[in-house]
mmCIF file of C-alpha atoms (C1' of nucleotides) in Angstrom:
data_model
loop_
_atom_site.group_PDB
_atom_site.id
_atom_site.type_symbol
_atom_site.label_atom_id
_atom_site.label_comp_id
_atom_site.label_asym_id
_atom_site.label_seq_id
_atom_site.Cartn_x
_atom_site.Cartn_y
_atom_site.Cartn_z
ATOM 1 C CA MET A 1 -30.007 13.811 27.563
ATOM 2 C CA VAL A 2 -27.193 15.547 25.797
ATOM 3 C CA ASN A 3 -24.168 13.894 24.230
ATOM 4 C CA ALA A 4 -20.882 15.548 25.159
ATOM 5 C CA GLU A 5 -18.934 13.697 22.464
ATOM 6 C CA PRO A 6 -18.293 15.763 19.349
ATOM 7 C CA ASP A 7 -19.259 14.411 15.924
ATOM 8 C CA SER A 8 -15.590 14.263 15.011
ATOM 9 C CA LYS A 9 -15.187 11.253 17.300
ATOM 10 C CA SER A 10 -17.902 9.307 15.488
ATOM 11 C CA ARG A 11 -16.319 10.220 12.153
ATOM 12 C CA LEU A 12 -12.902 9.167 13.364
ATOM 13 C CA ARG A 13 -14.300 5.821 14.500
ATOM 14 C CA LEU A 14 -15.967 5.426 11.110
ATOM 15 C CA TRP A 15 -12.692 6.106 9.345
ATOM 16 C CA LEU A 16 -10.789 3.602 11.481
ATOM 17 C CA ARG A 17 -13.492 1.017 10.855
ATOM 18 C CA LEU A 18 -13.503 1.740 7.116
ATOM 19 C CA LEU A 19 -9.745 1.360 7.016
ATOM 20 C CA LYS A 20 -9.753 -1.832 9.039
ATOM 21 C CA THR A 21 -12.462 -3.388 6.895
ATOM 22 C CA SER A 22 -10.913 -2.550 3.568
ATOM 23 C CA ARG A 23 -7.415 -3.505 4.692
ATOM 24 C CA GLY A 24 -8.724 -6.792 5.981
ATOM 25 C CA ILE A 25 -10.438 -7.626 2.720
ATOM 26 C CA GLU A 26 -7.444 -6.444 0.724
ATOM 27 C CA ALA A 27 -5.123 -8.639 2.751
ATOM 28 C CA THR A 28 -7.308 -11.666 2.089
ATOM 29 C CA LEU A 29 -7.458 -10.917 -1.631
ATOM 30 C CA ARG A 30 -3.704 -10.405 -1.828
ATOM 31 C CA GLU A 31 -3.048 -13.664 -0.041
ATOM 32 C CA ARG A 32 -5.383 -15.643 -2.279
ATOM 33 C CA LEU A 33 -4.116 -14.058 -5.475
ATOM 34 C CA ARG A 34 -0.611 -14.943 -4.377
ATOM 35 C CA VAL A 35 -1.308 -18.505 -3.286
ATOM 36 C CA GLU A 36 -3.815 -19.522 -5.928
ATOM 37 C CA PHE A 37 -2.577 -17.537 -8.920
ATOM 38 C CA SER A 38 0.922 -16.298 -8.092
ATOM 39 C CA SER A 39 -0.412 -12.849 -8.770
ATOM 40 C CA THR A 40 -0.945 -9.547 -6.961
ATOM 41 C CA LEU A 41 -3.634 -6.917 -6.476
ATOM 42 C CA PRO A 42 -1.845 -4.246 -8.543
ATOM 43 C CA ARG A 43 -1.548 -6.686 -11.451
ATOM 44 C CA PHE A 44 -5.215 -7.555 -11.051
ATOM 45 C CA ASP A 45 -6.187 -3.875 -11.046
ATOM 46 C CA VAL A 46 -4.184 -3.157 -14.176
ATOM 47 C CA MET A 47 -5.584 -6.158 -16.021
ATOM 48 C CA ALA A 48 -9.128 -5.279 -14.939
ATOM 49 C CA ALA A 49 -8.702 -1.788 -16.359
ATOM 50 C CA LEU A 50 -7.314 -3.165 -19.618
ATOM 51 C CA MET A 51 -10.130 -5.689 -19.825
ATOM 52 C CA ARG A 52 -12.599 -2.828 -19.845
ATOM 53 C CA HIS A 53 -10.683 -1.255 -22.741
ATOM 54 C CA GLU A 54 -10.262 -3.864 -25.445
ATOM 55 C CA GLU A 55 -8.523 -1.355 -27.727
ATOM 56 C CA GLY A 56 -5.858 -0.618 -25.130
ATOM 57 C CA LEU A 57 -4.950 2.394 -23.027
ATOM 58 C CA ARG A 58 -2.050 4.810 -23.049
ATOM 59 C CA MET A 59 0.228 4.625 -20.057
ATOM 60 C CA SER A 60 -1.032 7.990 -18.853
ATOM 61 C CA GLU A 61 -4.669 6.971 -19.290
ATOM 62 C CA LEU A 62 -3.972 3.852 -17.267
ATOM 63 C CA SER A 63 -2.385 5.748 -14.416
ATOM 64 C CA GLY A 64 -5.289 8.177 -14.567
ATOM 65 C CA VAL A 65 -7.884 5.413 -14.374
ATOM 66 C CA LEU A 66 -6.089 3.645 -11.524
ATOM 67 C CA LYS A 67 -5.134 6.891 -9.793
ATOM 68 C CA VAL A 68 -1.537 5.812 -9.352
ATOM 69 C CA SER A 69 1.651 7.463 -10.548
ATOM 70 C CA ASN A 70 3.065 7.059 -14.052
ATOM 71 C CA GLY A 71 6.242 5.479 -12.794
ATOM 72 C CA ASN A 72 4.240 2.953 -10.855
ATOM 73 C CA VAL A 73 2.350 1.827 -13.934
ATOM 74 C CA THR A 74 5.592 1.569 -15.883
ATOM 75 C CA GLY A 75 6.892 -1.015 -13.442
ATOM 76 C CA ILE A 76 3.748 -3.138 -13.244
ATOM 77 C CA ILE A 77 3.329 -3.153 -17.031
ATOM 78 C CA GLU A 78 6.976 -4.132 -17.443
ATOM 79 C CA ARG A 79 6.405 -7.281 -15.419
ATOM 80 C CA LEU A 80 3.101 -8.066 -17.112
ATOM 81 C CA VAL A 81 4.800 -7.760 -20.487
ATOM 82 C CA GLU A 82 7.556 -10.136 -19.354
ATOM 83 C CA ASP A 83 4.833 -12.643 -18.505
ATOM 84 C CA ASP A 84 3.138 -12.159 -21.879
ATOM 85 C CA MET A 85 -0.053 -10.908 -20.249
ATOM 86 C CA VAL A 86 0.167 -7.464 -21.806
ATOM 87 C CA GLU A 87 1.641 -6.036 -24.992
ATOM 88 C CA ARG A 88 2.772 -2.565 -25.951
ATOM 89 C CA VAL A 89 1.457 -1.047 -29.176
ATOM 90 C CA ALA A 90 2.882 2.016 -30.886
ATOM 91 C CA VAL A 91 0.484 4.943 -31.218
ATOM 92 C CA LYS A 92 0.570 6.223 -34.775
ATOM 93 C CA GLY A 93 0.914 9.957 -35.003
ATOM 94 C CA ASP A 94 2.562 10.305 -31.608
ATOM 95 C CA ARG A 95 5.889 8.633 -31.038
ATOM 96 C CA ARG A 96 5.993 9.685 -27.397
ATOM 97 C CA ALA A 97 3.005 7.556 -26.472
ATOM 98 C CA THR A 98 2.472 3.807 -26.094
ATOM 99 C CA LYS A 99 -0.746 1.907 -25.783
ATOM 100 C CA VAL A 100 -0.884 -1.240 -23.711
ATOM 101 C CA ARG A 101 -3.468 -3.970 -24.007
ATOM 102 C CA LEU A 102 -4.082 -7.513 -22.844
ATOM 103 C CA THR A 103 -2.708 -10.313 -24.969
ATOM 104 C CA LYS A 104 -4.954 -13.254 -25.813
ATOM 105 C CA GLY A 105 -3.292 -15.203 -23.020
ATOM 106 C CA GLY A 106 -3.729 -12.246 -20.716
ATOM 107 C CA LYS A 107 -7.479 -12.190 -21.322
ATOM 108 C CA ILE A 108 -7.780 -15.905 -20.666
ATOM 109 C CA HIS A 109 -5.756 -15.600 -17.480
ATOM 110 C CA PHE A 110 -7.674 -12.581 -16.259
ATOM 111 C CA ALA A 111 -11.031 -14.274 -16.805
ATOM 112 C CA LYS A 112 -9.987 -16.868 -14.235
ATOM 113 C CA LEU A 113 -8.772 -14.236 -11.783
ATOM 114 C CA ALA A 114 -11.957 -12.217 -12.150
ATOM 115 C CA GLU A 115 -14.196 -15.198 -11.555
ATOM 116 C CA ALA A 116 -12.318 -16.164 -8.405
ATOM 117 C CA HIS A 117 -12.226 -12.541 -7.283
ATOM 118 C CA GLU A 118 -15.991 -12.115 -7.528
ATOM 119 C CA ALA A 119 -16.563 -15.336 -5.621
ATOM 120 C CA TRP A 120 -14.168 -14.230 -2.864
ATOM 121 C CA ILE A 121 -15.919 -10.886 -2.471
ATOM 122 C CA ASP A 122 -19.277 -12.617 -2.433
ATOM 123 C CA GLU A 123 -18.009 -14.798 0.362
ATOM 124 C CA LEU A 124 -16.305 -12.057 2.372
ATOM 125 C CA LEU A 125 -19.300 -9.737 2.164
ATOM 126 C CA ASN A 126 -21.990 -12.377 2.546
ATOM 127 C CA ALA A 127 -23.120 -10.621 5.721
ATOM 128 C CA PHE A 128 -24.777 -8.097 3.392
ATOM 129 C CA ALA A 129 -27.961 -8.827 1.536
ATOM 130 C CA ALA A 130 -28.085 -7.163 -1.871
ATOM 131 C CA GLU A 131 -30.302 -4.337 -0.583
ATOM 132 C CA ASP A 132 -28.031 -3.621 2.377
ATOM 133 C CA ALA A 133 -25.003 -3.653 0.122
ATOM 134 C CA ASP A 134 -26.651 -1.233 -2.304
ATOM 135 C CA TYR A 135 -27.653 1.053 0.536
ATOM 136 C CA LEU A 136 -24.163 1.038 2.007
ATOM 137 C CA SER A 137 -22.640 1.727 -1.407
ATOM 138 C CA ALA A 138 -24.906 4.733 -1.768
ATOM 139 C CA GLN A 139 -23.925 6.000 1.672
ATOM 140 C CA LEU A 140 -20.251 5.703 0.870
ATOM 141 C CA GLN A 141 -20.799 7.376 -2.464
ATOM 142 C CA THR A 142 -21.572 10.588 -0.598
ATOM 143 C CA VAL A 143 -17.974 10.759 0.640
ATOM 144 C CA GLU A 144 -16.637 10.744 -2.885
ATOM 145 C CA ASP A 145 -17.400 14.359 -3.637
ATOM 146 C CA GLN A 146 -15.657 15.353 -0.427
ATOM 147 C CA THR A 147 -12.242 13.956 -1.355
ATOM 148 C CA TYR A 148 -10.078 16.151 -3.463
ATOM 149 C CA ASP A 149 -6.767 15.163 -4.923
ATOM 150 C CA MET B 1 -41.019 -8.012 -10.202
ATOM 151 C CA VAL B 2 -37.959 -10.219 -9.965
ATOM 152 C CA ASN B 3 -34.372 -9.059 -10.044
ATOM 153 C CA ALA B 4 -32.168 -11.150 -12.333
ATOM 154 C CA GLU B 5 -28.946 -9.714 -10.899
ATOM 155 C CA PRO B 6 -27.268 -11.971 -8.365
ATOM 156 C CA ASP B 7 -26.359 -10.609 -4.916
ATOM 157 C CA SER B 8 -22.699 -11.056 -5.761
ATOM 158 C CA LYS B 9 -22.942 -8.042 -8.101
ATOM 159 C CA SER B 10 -24.194 -5.798 -5.318
ATOM 160 C CA ARG B 11 -21.446 -7.064 -3.050
ATOM 161 C CA LEU B 12 -18.815 -6.493 -5.712
ATOM 162 C CA ARG B 13 -20.050 -2.937 -6.212
ATOM 163 C CA LEU B 14 -19.911 -2.416 -2.456
ATOM 164 C CA TRP B 15 -16.339 -3.653 -2.358
ATOM 165 C CA LEU B 16 -15.255 -1.404 -5.199
ATOM 166 C CA ARG B 17 -16.943 1.544 -3.514
ATOM 167 C CA LEU B 18 -15.365 0.691 -0.161
ATOM 168 C CA LEU B 19 -11.954 0.484 -1.793
ATOM 169 C CA LYS B 20 -12.403 3.716 -3.724
ATOM 170 C CA THR B 21 -13.555 5.586 -0.635
ATOM 171 C CA SER B 22 -10.805 4.396 1.647
ATOM 172 C CA ARG B 23 -8.097 4.846 -0.987
ATOM 173 C CA GLY B 24 -9.343 8.346 -1.660
ATOM 174 C CA ILE B 25 -9.216 9.309 1.990
ATOM 175 C CA GLU B 26 -5.864 7.595 2.441
ATOM 176 C CA ALA B 27 -4.418 9.497 -0.509
ATOM 177 C CA THR B 28 -5.573 12.793 0.977
ATOM 178 C CA LEU B 29 -4.121 11.946 4.375
ATOM 179 C CA ARG B 30 -0.814 10.850 2.866
ATOM 180 C CA GLU B 31 -0.549 14.027 0.858
ATOM 181 C CA ARG B 32 -1.286 16.247 3.822
ATOM 182 C CA LEU B 33 1.060 14.366 6.160
ATOM 183 C CA ARG B 34 3.766 14.751 3.550
ATOM 184 C CA VAL B 35 3.198 18.424 2.761
ATOM 185 C CA GLU B 36 2.362 19.705 6.222
ATOM 186 C CA PHE B 37 4.497 17.447 8.403
ATOM 187 C CA SER B 38 7.013 15.719 6.120
ATOM 188 C CA SER B 39 5.616 12.484 7.465
ATOM 189 C CA THR B 40 3.828 9.384 6.209
ATOM 190 C CA LEU B 41 0.867 7.208 7.068
ATOM 191 C CA PRO B 42 2.964 4.206 8.181
ATOM 192 C CA ARG B 43 4.889 6.438 10.568
ATOM 193 C CA PHE B 44 1.623 7.863 11.841
ATOM 194 C CA ASP B 45 0.191 4.380 12.380
ATOM 195 C CA VAL B 46 3.263 3.236 14.295
ATOM 196 C CA MET B 47 3.333 6.320 16.470
ATOM 197 C CA ALA B 48 -0.405 6.052 17.150
ATOM 198 C CA ALA B 49 0.069 2.476 18.317
ATOM 199 C CA LEU B 50 2.972 3.489 20.551
ATOM 200 C CA MET B 51 0.989 6.407 21.947
ATOM 201 C CA ARG B 52 -1.626 3.946 23.154
ATOM 202 C CA HIS B 53 1.118 1.989 24.948
ATOM 203 C CA GLU B 54 3.115 4.390 27.061
ATOM 204 C CA GLU B 55 5.305 1.571 28.370
ATOM 205 C CA GLY B 56 6.340 0.527 24.892
ATOM 206 C CA LEU B 57 5.729 -2.489 22.679
ATOM 207 C CA ARG B 58 7.896 -5.324 21.473
ATOM 208 C CA MET B 59 8.596 -5.396 17.764
ATOM 209 C CA SER B 60 6.406 -8.459 17.365
ATOM 210 C CA GLU B 61 3.569 -6.900 19.365
ATOM 211 C CA LEU B 62 3.766 -3.846 17.151
ATOM 212 C CA SER B 63 3.576 -5.855 13.949
ATOM 213 C CA GLY B 64 0.709 -7.806 15.477
ATOM 214 C CA VAL B 65 -1.236 -4.675 16.378
ATOM 215 C CA LEU B 66 -0.649 -3.074 12.987
ATOM 216 C CA LYS B 67 -1.101 -6.340 11.107
ATOM 217 C CA VAL B 68 2.020 -5.827 9.057
ATOM 218 C CA SER B 69 5.114 -7.996 8.756
ATOM 219 C CA ASN B 70 7.990 -7.973 11.220
ATOM 220 C CA GLY B 71 10.471 -6.849 8.615
ATOM 221 C CA ASN B 72 8.243 -3.960 7.681
ATOM 222 C CA VAL B 73 8.123 -2.680 11.243
ATOM 223 C CA THR B 74 11.901 -3.010 11.523
ATOM 224 C CA GLY B 75 12.343 -0.555 8.668
ATOM 225 C CA ILE B 76 9.818 2.012 9.848
ATOM 226 C CA ILE B 77 11.163 1.947 13.400
ATOM 227 C CA GLU B 78 14.705 2.346 12.104
ATOM 228 C CA ARG B 79 13.771 5.619 10.450
ATOM 229 C CA LEU B 80 11.756 6.835 13.435
ATOM 230 C CA VAL B 81 14.746 6.138 15.680
ATOM 231 C CA GLU B 82 17.001 8.103 13.347
ATOM 232 C CA ASP B 83 14.618 11.025 13.743
ATOM 233 C CA ASP B 84 14.579 10.667 17.540
ATOM 234 C CA MET B 85 10.837 9.995 17.577
ATOM 235 C CA VAL B 86 11.212 6.497 18.961
ATOM 236 C CA GLU B 87 13.731 4.748 21.182
ATOM 237 C CA ARG B 88 14.611 1.101 21.647
ATOM 238 C CA VAL B 89 14.675 -0.315 25.149
ATOM 239 C CA ALA B 90 16.231 -3.625 26.157
ATOM 240 C CA VAL B 91 13.835 -6.152 27.643
ATOM 241 C CA LYS B 92 15.331 -7.565 30.804
ATOM 242 C CA GLY B 93 15.183 -11.309 30.972
ATOM 243 C CA ASP B 94 15.006 -11.770 27.197
ATOM 244 C CA ARG B 95 17.930 -10.618 25.135
ATOM 245 C CA ARG B 96 16.197 -11.528 21.900
ATOM 246 C CA ALA B 97 13.492 -8.939 22.337
ATOM 247 C CA THR B 98 13.411 -5.138 22.122
ATOM 248 C CA LYS B 99 10.724 -2.767 23.230
ATOM 249 C CA VAL B 100 10.170 0.450 21.342
ATOM 250 C CA ARG B 101 8.455 3.519 22.690
ATOM 251 C CA LEU B 102 7.949 7.166 21.820
ATOM 252 C CA THR B 103 10.559 9.632 23.007
ATOM 253 C CA LYS B 104 9.418 12.819 24.680
ATOM 254 C CA GLY B 105 9.920 14.608 21.375
ATOM 255 C CA GLY B 106 8.012 11.840 19.611
ATOM 256 C CA LYS B 107 5.009 12.352 21.858
ATOM 257 C CA ILE B 108 5.025 16.093 21.302
ATOM 258 C CA HIS B 109 5.318 15.623 17.553
ATOM 259 C CA PHE B 110 2.608 12.983 17.434
ATOM 260 C CA ALA B 111 0.183 15.163 19.385
ATOM 261 C CA LYS B 112 0.335 17.666 16.531
ATOM 262 C CA LEU B 113 -0.128 14.992 13.901
ATOM 263 C CA ALA B 114 -3.077 13.475 15.731
ATOM 264 C CA GLU B 115 -4.839 16.798 16.124
ATOM 265 C CA ALA B 116 -4.484 17.589 12.432
ATOM 266 C CA HIS B 117 -5.486 14.042 11.527
ATOM 267 C CA GLU B 118 -8.718 14.190 13.468
ATOM 268 C CA ALA B 119 -9.596 17.537 11.919
ATOM 269 C CA TRP B 120 -8.919 16.175 8.411
ATOM 270 C CA ILE B 121 -11.153 13.180 8.987
ATOM 271 C CA ASP B 122 -13.844 15.394 10.421
ATOM 272 C CA GLU B 123 -13.665 17.478 7.266
ATOM 273 C CA LEU B 124 -13.519 14.571 4.819
ATOM 274 C CA LEU B 125 -16.405 12.745 6.448
ATOM 275 C CA ASN B 126 -18.527 15.787 7.249
ATOM 276 C CA ALA B 127 -21.239 14.349 5.005
ATOM 277 C CA PHE B 128 -22.023 12.019 7.925
ATOM 278 C CA ALA B 129 -23.867 13.137 11.009
ATOM 279 C CA ALA B 130 -22.674 11.369 14.150
ATOM 280 C CA GLU B 131 -25.641 8.964 14.113
ATOM 281 C CA ASP B 132 -25.097 8.043 10.460
ATOM 282 C CA ALA B 133 -21.407 7.522 11.100
ATOM 283 C CA ASP B 134 -22.129 5.292 14.094
ATOM 284 C CA TYR B 135 -24.662 3.294 12.108
ATOM 285 C CA LEU B 136 -22.250 2.824 9.209
ATOM 286 C CA SER B 137 -19.485 1.794 11.581
ATOM 287 C CA ALA B 138 -21.755 -0.848 13.046
ATOM 288 C CA GLN B 139 -22.675 -2.127 9.585
ATOM 289 C CA LEU B 140 -19.028 -2.417 8.620
ATOM 290 C CA GLN B 141 -18.249 -4.113 11.880
ATOM 291 C CA THR B 142 -20.272 -7.109 10.696
ATOM 292 C CA VAL B 143 -17.691 -7.763 7.970
ATOM 293 C CA GLU B 144 -14.917 -8.092 10.504
ATOM 294 C CA ASP B 145 -15.791 -11.582 11.631
ATOM 295 C CA GLN B 146 -15.870 -12.682 8.016
ATOM 296 C CA THR B 147 -12.258 -11.845 7.259
ATOM 297 C CA TYR B 148 -9.715 -14.400 8.239
ATOM 298 C CA ASP B 149 -5.973 -13.967 7.984
ATOM 299 C "C1'" DG C 1 11.287 27.643 -39.010
ATOM 300 C "C1'" DA C 2 14.217 27.883 -34.720
ATOM 301 C "C1'" DA C 3 13.474 28.397 -29.820
ATOM 302 C "C1'" DA C 4 10.529 27.830 -25.930
ATOM 303 C "C1'" DT C 5 6.956 25.300 -23.879
ATOM 304 C "C1'" DT C 6 4.127 21.447 -23.151
ATOM 305 C "C1'" DT C 7 3.138 16.577 -23.116
ATOM 306 C "C1'" DA C 8 4.102 11.347 -22.647
ATOM 307 C "C1'" DT C 9 6.830 8.344 -20.610
ATOM 308 C "C1'" DT C 10 10.788 6.439 -18.085
ATOM 309 C "C1'" DT C 11 14.272 6.683 -14.633
ATOM 310 C "C1'" DC C 12 15.648 7.546 -10.022
ATOM 311 C "C1'" DA C 13 15.849 7.780 -4.934
ATOM 312 C "C1'" DA C 14 13.547 6.698 -0.957
ATOM 313 C "C1'" DG C 15 10.050 4.494 1.640
ATOM 314 C "C1'" DT C 16 6.648 0.703 2.275
ATOM 315 C "C1'" DA C 17 5.331 -4.195 2.101
ATOM 316 C "C1'" DT C 18 5.680 -9.227 1.953
ATOM 317 C "C1'" DA C 19 7.481 -14.060 2.547
ATOM 318 C "C1'" DA C 20 11.304 -16.624 3.389
ATOM 319 C "C1'" DA C 21 15.929 -17.308 5.202
ATOM 320 C "C1'" DA C 22 19.231 -16.276 8.654
ATOM 321 C "C1'" DT C 23 20.642 -15.044 13.580
ATOM 322 C "C1'" DA C 24 20.439 -15.011 18.177
ATOM 323 C "C1'" DT C 25 18.474 -16.467 22.291
ATOM 324 C "C1'" DT C 26 15.443 -19.054 25.264
ATOM 325 C "C1'" DT C 27 12.954 -23.117 26.570
ATOM 326 C "C1'" DA C 28 11.997 -27.983 26.519
ATOM 327 C "C1'" DA C 29 13.381 -32.872 26.365
ATOM 328 C "C1'" DG C 30 15.998 -36.549 27.248
ATOM 329 C "C1'" DC D 1 23.836 -30.683 30.782
ATOM 330 C "C1'" DT D 2 23.267 -30.955 25.873
ATOM 331 C "C1'" DT D 3 20.674 -31.373 22.033
ATOM 332 C "C1'" DA D 4 16.334 -30.146 19.874
ATOM 333 C "C1'" DA D 5 12.602 -27.138 19.296
ATOM 334 C "C1'" DA D 6 10.548 -22.760 19.715
ATOM 335 C "C1'" DT D 7 10.670 -17.704 19.804
ATOM 336 C "C1'" DA D 8 12.095 -12.678 18.667
ATOM 337 C "C1'" DT D 9 14.049 -10.128 15.485
ATOM 338 C "C1'" DT D 10 16.711 -8.800 11.378
ATOM 339 C "C1'" DT D 11 18.152 -9.524 6.749
ATOM 340 C "C1'" DT D 12 17.253 -10.484 2.025
ATOM 341 C "C1'" DA D 13 14.984 -10.575 -2.411
ATOM 342 C "C1'" DT D 14 11.277 -8.889 -4.819
ATOM 343 C "C1'" DA D 15 7.416 -5.938 -5.754
ATOM 344 C "C1'" DC D 16 4.835 -1.757 -5.164
ATOM 345 C "C1'" DT D 17 4.499 3.284 -4.529
ATOM 346 C "C1'" DT D 18 5.489 8.090 -4.771
ATOM 347 C "C1'" DG D 19 7.381 12.679 -6.312
ATOM 348 C "C1'" DA D 20 10.822 14.631 -8.820
ATOM 349 C "C1'" DA D 21 14.239 14.695 -12.454
ATOM 350 C "C1'" DA D 22 15.429 13.257 -17.023
ATOM 351 C "C1'" DT D 23 14.378 12.136 -21.841
ATOM 352 C "C1'" DA D 24 12.074 12.381 -25.982
ATOM 353 C "C1'" DA D 25 8.741 14.077 -29.029
ATOM 354 C "C1'" DA D 26 5.068 17.284 -30.296
ATOM 355 C "C1'" DT D 27 3.161 21.941 -30.200
ATOM 356 C "C1'" DT D 28 3.284 26.850 -29.780
ATOM 357 C "C1'" DT D 29 5.420 31.304 -30.304
ATOM 358 C "C1'" DC D 30 7.871 34.754 -32.206
#
DNA sequence: GAAATTTATTTCAAGTATAAAATATTTAAG
DNA sequence: CTTAAATATTTTATACTTGAAATAAATTTC
């Protein structure tokens, strides 16, 4: 028995499924961050990146890590600074650059967000046993090298 | 041999991988829609939904299908109407409602977008044979029921 | 070492996105 | 019928996002 359907159809279905799944999870995370912490996913992403870099990151490094535009990061950082979650630090030797890092309060706040976040993901993806999750991650990893920016 | 790492870590890694993969593909699609068609992903999504409903959709049906807010759809439709891709049609019997549907030009334009879109996905996901893609889709499907809005 | 180029960041214009408030209309209740 | 409640949509305020232009500072070139 031959299958008349081209592979492209299966790939298209996979893409639509991938999109639906990730958008669904994202929507749930957004909602919970908003309701339970008056926060947002972009703020969470920025703080997570800064958490992994105690010493701080330049604005351009941050936008590189998060793969978003410079101007975008400027705006999010502005609001995080207003809320005393993040502080700007001058870079000695280069007056064009600024480093940003979490404040003490920012670290404390993020720890709470991160704990809740991990629990939410654990709940939303509980259909996957650890082995299945690892296998799926590996499968998805293979796409990575395909995507060029 | 026991594994000290809790399942939640595997699930978190899966989520981060899922997010990275879909954002990567989305970024590529956005870029190509912009460069090759001066269009955007939200416009594509709206037009795709309208293509599947020849007779048109109410604004609220459209936001339901796309899972985005009413106000959001209002804005996207406004711009599509300006470009003569979409037209508003009065709903007889209910003066509150409006149906929107693709114009003839909108259908012609969307056909080009859709063809390019499918080819891009086929290229970006070529690492997956049809069977692998179908299997992955099925795996991801299991998450669906977990996500509540 | 002054001029040209590159680099780091912000500003800007336009589009996307949400939740909440406002409008307009229809339906239900009394 | 007339008020109250529900429904469909738009408007508003705020945040996020991008690419491109502007600004400022550092580096390279002649």
